[in-house]
Tab-separated table of C-alpha atoms in Angstrom:
chain	number	residue	atom	x	y	z
A	1	MET	CA	-0.030	0.171	0.059
A	2	SER	CA	1.266	3.118	-1.039
A	3	THR	CA	1.914	5.753	1.673
A	4	PRO	CA	-0.260	9.214	0.655
A	5	THR	CA	1.961	12.351	0.613
A	6	LEU	CA	0.522	15.902	0.722
A	7	GLU	CA	1.603	18.125	-2.342
A	8	LYS	CA	3.473	21.272	-1.200
A	9	PRO	CA	1.709	24.124	-1.778
A	10	ASP	CA	2.518	26.456	-4.664
A	11	GLN	CA	4.139	29.769	-2.897
A	12	ALA	CA	1.769	32.687	-2.047
A	13	PRO	CA	2.009	35.387	-4.848
A	14	GLU	CA	2.996	37.710	-1.614
A	15	ALA	CA	5.660	35.792	-0.319
A	16	ALA	CA	7.164	35.190	-4.117
A	17	ASP	CA	6.689	38.769	-4.200
A	18	ALA	CA	8.671	39.514	-1.175
A	19	THR	CA	11.289	37.037	-2.307
A	20	ALA	CA	11.992	38.873	-5.884
A	21	SER	CA	11.529	42.533	-4.276
A	22	HIS	CA	15.024	42.627	-2.924
A	23	LEU	CA	16.836	41.538	-6.101
A	24	ILE	CA	18.461	44.132	-8.367
A	25	THR	CA	19.137	43.818	-12.229
A	26	VAL	CA	23.085	43.677	-13.103
A	27	THR	CA	24.837	44.007	-16.017
A	28	PHE	CA	27.879	41.497	-16.115
A	29	ARG	CA	30.430	43.114	-18.964
A	30	ILE	CA	32.607	39.974	-19.432
A	31	ARG	CA	35.585	39.862	-21.662
A	32	ARG	CA	35.152	36.449	-23.663
A	33	PHE	CA	37.738	34.658	-25.430
A	34	ASN	CA	37.576	31.459	-27.290
A	35	PRO	CA	40.482	30.458	-29.439
A	36	GLU	CA	38.616	27.776	-31.261
A	37	VAL	CA	36.331	30.517	-32.581
A	38	SER	CA	38.383	33.773	-32.737
A	39	ASP	CA	42.026	34.667	-31.965
A	40	GLN	CA	40.475	38.017	-30.820
A	41	ALA	CA	38.570	38.778	-27.192
A	42	VAL	CA	35.193	40.406	-27.014
A	43	TRP	CA	33.000	42.132	-24.539
A	44	GLU	CA	29.750	40.390	-23.727
A	45	ASP	CA	27.181	41.665	-21.560
A	46	PHE	CA	24.641	39.712	-19.771
A	47	GLN	CA	21.659	40.911	-17.600
A	48	ILE	CA	20.748	39.063	-14.326
A	49	ASP	CA	18.991	39.513	-11.110
A	50	ILE	CA	20.700	39.113	-8.266
A	51	ASP	CA	20.657	40.008	-4.573
A	52	PRO	CA	23.434	42.918	-3.867
A	53	LYS	CA	24.457	40.735	-1.214
A	54	GLU	CA	25.525	38.117	-3.269
A	55	ARG	CA	29.071	37.620	-4.423
A	56	VAL	CA	30.646	38.377	-8.193
A	57	LEU	CA	30.944	34.441	-8.059
A	58	ASP	CA	27.262	33.795	-7.477
A	59	GLY	CA	26.580	35.980	-10.297
A	60	LEU	CA	29.051	34.142	-12.551
A	61	HIS	CA	27.270	30.717	-11.490
A	62	LYS	CA	24.052	32.251	-12.551
A	63	ILE	CA	25.328	33.165	-15.727
A	64	LYS	CA	26.716	29.749	-16.375
A	65	TRP	CA	23.669	27.678	-15.196
A	66	GLU	CA	21.056	29.660	-16.503
A	67	LEU	CA	22.248	31.944	-19.266
A	68	ASP	CA	25.403	30.378	-21.210
A	69	GLY	CA	27.063	27.299	-20.268
A	70	THR	CA	29.973	27.937	-22.445
A	71	LEU	CA	31.394	30.711	-19.864
A	72	THR	CA	34.540	29.256	-18.706
A	73	PHE	CA	36.019	30.202	-15.392
A	74	ARG	CA	37.826	28.390	-12.302
A	75	ARG	CA	36.693	28.335	-8.779
A	76	SER	CA	36.370	25.909	-6.327
A	77	CYS	CA	36.197	26.201	-2.307
A	78	ALA	CA	34.027	29.779	-2.828
A	79	HIS	CA	35.438	30.941	0.495
A	80	GLY	CA	38.526	33.003	-0.095
A	81	ILE	CA	40.840	29.960	0.741
A	82	CYS	CA	41.770	27.774	-2.687
A	83	GLY	CA	42.573	31.426	-4.549
A	84	SER	CA	41.400	29.748	-7.804
A	85	ASP	CA	38.916	32.305	-8.474
A	86	ALA	CA	41.210	35.475	-9.028
A	87	MET	CA	40.054	37.692	-11.987
A	88	ARG	CA	40.006	41.737	-12.566
A	89	ILE	CA	37.012	42.784	-11.595
A	90	ASN	CA	35.926	46.514	-12.564
A	91	GLY	CA	40.009	46.909	-13.155
A	92	ARG	CA	41.284	45.755	-9.762
A	93	ASN	CA	42.522	42.131	-9.026
A	94	ARG	CA	40.151	40.447	-6.803
A	95	LEU	CA	38.954	36.979	-5.874
A	96	ALA	CA	35.332	36.624	-7.199
A	97	CYS	CA	34.172	34.907	-3.924
A	98	LYS	CA	34.978	37.654	-1.798
A	99	THR	CA	33.783	40.572	-3.735
A	100	LEU	CA	30.183	41.185	-2.965
A	101	ILE	CA	27.913	43.236	-5.818
A	102	LYS	CA	26.830	45.903	-3.393
A	103	ASP	CA	30.593	46.840	-2.772
A	104	ILE	CA	31.374	47.591	-6.423
A	105	ASN	CA	28.863	50.108	-7.813
A	106	PRO	CA	26.069	47.556	-9.301
A	107	GLN	CA	24.136	50.584	-11.111
A	108	LYS	CA	27.018	50.612	-13.776
A	109	PRO	CA	28.021	47.542	-15.501
A	110	ILE	CA	30.455	45.374	-13.505
A	111	THR	CA	33.357	44.373	-15.783
A	112	ILE	CA	35.179	40.844	-15.707
A	113	GLU	CA	38.221	39.807	-17.264
A	114	ALA	CA	40.993	37.257	-16.748
A	115	ILE	CA	44.178	38.719	-14.935
A	116	LYS	CA	46.903	40.353	-16.802
A	117	GLY	CA	50.574	39.271	-17.541
A	118	LEU	CA	49.681	35.075	-17.932
A	119	ALA	CA	48.117	33.552	-21.381
A	120	VAL	CA	44.404	33.395	-21.207
A	121	LEU	CA	43.216	29.669	-22.330
A	122	LYS	CA	39.768	30.649	-22.412
A	123	ASP	CA	37.393	33.678	-21.074
A	124	LEU	CA	38.698	33.960	-17.368
A	125	VAL	CA	40.792	31.059	-17.486
A	126	VAL	CA	44.348	31.897	-17.893
A	127	ASP	CA	47.518	29.629	-18.082
A	128	MET	CA	49.272	29.687	-14.401
A	129	GLU	CA	52.310	27.460	-15.069
A	130	PRO	CA	54.754	30.452	-15.375
A	131	PHE	CA	53.408	31.433	-12.306
A	132	PHE	CA	53.860	27.633	-10.372
A	133	GLN	CA	57.030	27.549	-12.354
A	134	ALA	CA	58.517	30.568	-10.480
A	135	TYR	CA	56.890	29.575	-7.137
A	136	ARG	CA	58.792	25.880	-7.560
A	137	ASP	CA	61.961	27.467	-8.312
A	138	VAL	CA	62.254	29.308	-4.807
A	139	MET	CA	62.377	26.133	-3.210
A	140	PRO	CA	59.167	26.444	-0.934
A	141	PHE	CA	59.521	23.718	1.566
A	142	LEU	CA	61.879	23.596	4.671
A	143	ILE	CA	65.462	22.392	3.935
A	144	THR	CA	67.627	20.704	7.030
A	145	THR	CA	70.603	18.770	7.184
A	146	GLY	CA	71.697	15.965	9.244
A	147	ASN	CA	69.214	13.023	10.662
A	148	GLU	CA	65.319	13.396	10.481
A	149	PRO	CA	64.634	14.241	13.864
A	150	THR	CA	62.196	11.978	16.021
A	151	ARG	CA	59.806	15.014	17.543
A	152	GLU	CA	58.722	17.960	16.030
A	153	ARG	CA	61.006	21.030	15.447
A	154	LEU	CA	60.449	23.397	18.429
A	155	GLN	CA	60.112	27.116	17.583
A	156	SER	CA	59.421	30.015	19.883
A	157	ALA	CA	56.527	32.535	19.310
A	158	GLU	CA	58.555	35.301	18.292
A	159	ASP	CA	60.686	33.379	15.568
A	160	ARG	CA	57.057	32.120	14.111
A	161	GLU	CA	56.070	35.545	14.346
A	162	ARG	CA	59.123	36.395	11.791
A	163	PHE	CA	57.410	35.389	8.791
A	164	ASP	CA	53.887	34.840	10.153
A	165	ASP	CA	52.562	37.469	7.568
A	166	THR	CA	53.871	35.502	4.511
A	167	THR	CA	52.391	32.108	5.439
A	168	LYS	CA	49.187	33.590	4.349
A	169	CYS	CA	49.538	33.152	0.876
A	170	ILE	CA	47.133	30.690	-1.077
A	171	LEU	CA	48.704	31.192	-4.466
A	172	CYS	CA	45.623	33.099	-6.473
A	173	ALA	CA	48.333	35.299	-8.001
A	174	ALA	CA	46.206	38.636	-7.689
A	175	CYS	CA	49.712	39.945	-6.572
A	176	THR	CA	52.137	38.766	-9.266
A	177	SER	CA	49.508	39.809	-12.210
A	178	SER	CA	49.020	43.253	-10.669
A	179	CYS	CA	52.475	43.821	-11.222
A	180	PRO	CA	53.408	46.030	-14.081
A	181	VAL	CA	56.619	44.391	-14.203
A	182	PHE	CA	55.476	40.949	-14.655
A	183	TRP	CA	53.263	42.187	-17.182
A	184	ASN	CA	56.420	43.880	-19.384
A	185	ASP	CA	58.348	40.778	-18.664
A	186	GLY	CA	57.298	36.967	-17.947
A	187	GLN	CA	60.510	36.256	-16.787
A	188	TYR	CA	60.125	37.675	-13.522
A	189	PHE	CA	59.902	35.920	-10.392
A	190	GLY	CA	56.689	38.140	-9.410
A	191	PRO	CA	55.861	39.289	-5.694
A	192	ALA	CA	53.921	35.700	-4.815
A	193	ALA	CA	57.164	33.901	-5.264
A	194	ILE	CA	59.110	36.247	-3.074
A	195	VAL	CA	56.648	36.153	-0.518
A	196	ASN	CA	56.986	32.030	-0.430
A	197	ALA	CA	60.589	32.676	-0.063
A	198	HIS	CA	60.751	35.096	2.276
A	199	ARG	CA	58.596	32.623	4.233
A	200	PHE	CA	60.981	30.150	4.442
A	201	ILE	CA	63.876	32.266	4.133
A	202	PHE	CA	62.893	33.859	7.757
A	203	ASP	CA	62.183	30.609	9.495
A	204	SER	CA	64.527	29.843	11.848
A	205	ARG	CA	64.457	26.163	11.276
A	206	ASP	CA	65.015	26.148	7.909
A	207	GLU	CA	68.844	25.808	6.564
A	208	GLY	CA	68.291	27.089	2.763
A	209	GLY	CA	68.608	30.509	3.195
A	210	GLU	CA	71.497	31.404	1.425
A	211	GLN	CA	70.342	29.425	-1.874
A	212	ARG	CA	67.043	31.125	-1.921
A	213	LEU	CA	68.840	34.571	-1.437
A	214	GLU	CA	71.328	33.251	-4.413
A	215	ILE	CA	68.152	32.332	-6.518
A	216	LEU	CA	66.493	35.930	-6.319
A	217	ASN	CA	69.765	37.516	-6.646
A	218	ASP	CA	69.386	36.921	-10.093
A	219	LYS	CA	68.568	39.572	-13.012
A	220	ASP	CA	65.024	38.257	-12.411
A	221	GLY	CA	64.894	38.195	-9.241
A	222	VAL	CA	63.942	40.656	-6.212
A	223	TRP	CA	65.841	43.561	-7.438
A	224	ARG	CA	63.301	43.981	-10.823
A	225	CYS	CA	60.514	45.158	-8.033
A	226	ARG	CA	59.561	48.883	-8.441
A	227	THR	CA	58.057	49.076	-5.366
A	228	ILE	CA	55.024	50.332	-7.084
A	229	PHE	CA	52.734	48.750	-4.217
A	230	ASN	CA	50.155	47.213	-6.623
A	231	CYS	CA	50.683	43.500	-5.279
A	232	THR	CA	50.005	45.128	-1.660
A	233	ASP	CA	46.998	46.347	-2.766
A	234	ALA	CA	45.680	43.663	-4.762
A	235	CYS	CA	46.353	40.522	-2.073
A	236	PRO	CA	43.038	39.394	-0.819
A	237	ARG	CA	44.692	38.175	2.445
A	238	GLY	CA	46.312	41.436	3.386
A	239	ILE	CA	49.757	40.326	3.259
A	240	GLU	CA	52.277	43.112	3.058
A	241	VAL	CA	53.493	41.812	-0.018
A	242	THR	CA	56.142	44.945	-0.721
A	243	LYS	CA	57.416	44.772	2.741
A	244	ALA	CA	58.404	41.140	2.167
A	245	ILE	CA	60.325	42.087	-0.873
A	246	GLN	CA	61.984	44.945	0.905
A	247	GLU	CA	63.142	42.438	3.752
A	248	VAL	CA	64.426	39.860	1.408
A	249	LYS	CA	66.524	43.071	-0.551
A	250	ARG	CA	67.632	44.015	2.802
A	251	ALA	CA	68.644	40.438	3.810
A	252	LEU	CA	70.821	39.852	0.233
A	253	ILE	CA	72.616	43.326	0.910
A	254	THR	CA	73.418	42.378	4.775
A	255	ARG	CA	73.038	38.466	4.624
A	256	ARG	CA	71.307	38.556	7.840
A	257	PHE	CA	67.748	36.795	8.245
């Protein structure tokens, strides 16, 4: 014998009106690029109704799921931790998952394009390999000598605080792709790689500081920085990127770290 079920009543018109009343119409102006169609990028407008307290990422989801499934972008955790959805929003590098619609003047079209300095593969997706190669080149791991310890390597709170700021990097590339030096010369290591070198150079447990400093002493290394502060402004984690770069420069001169 089947179990009787009650059909869910239709939403009352008053409730539906209340649900829609807080939505606003926003235009997303997205720079599209599909190498299979054309070698030229074009701007395309999409109009959506969205809660202004939603994020830009929510708007991109709405476009992809309801209007144009070919729209291509990266995203993963959607909580500002993975760093995969960095893009230029209204001319500034931001994480789409941390940028609220209401905070970027939704009365005007919201422009969205891929981050600069890296080859665009499709729409908002760029080739991150040069970025990650620079990261790998600075040896972003603990280097020690001698036998492996049988217990954890202890460190004082003061020693840990010395490099605490640069441990916050999530490798989103927002800082590196905001740097004019990197735009003009993709061989420059870039702010993110230097930040991650800093994290280990100033770690009291590490013994590879000299090696990393020599890597960054290269013509494409830390001396290419022009102290423009774009990187610090772009960092979604609030890292003092320019300060970290200056500390690496100082360590190269004094050999004290």
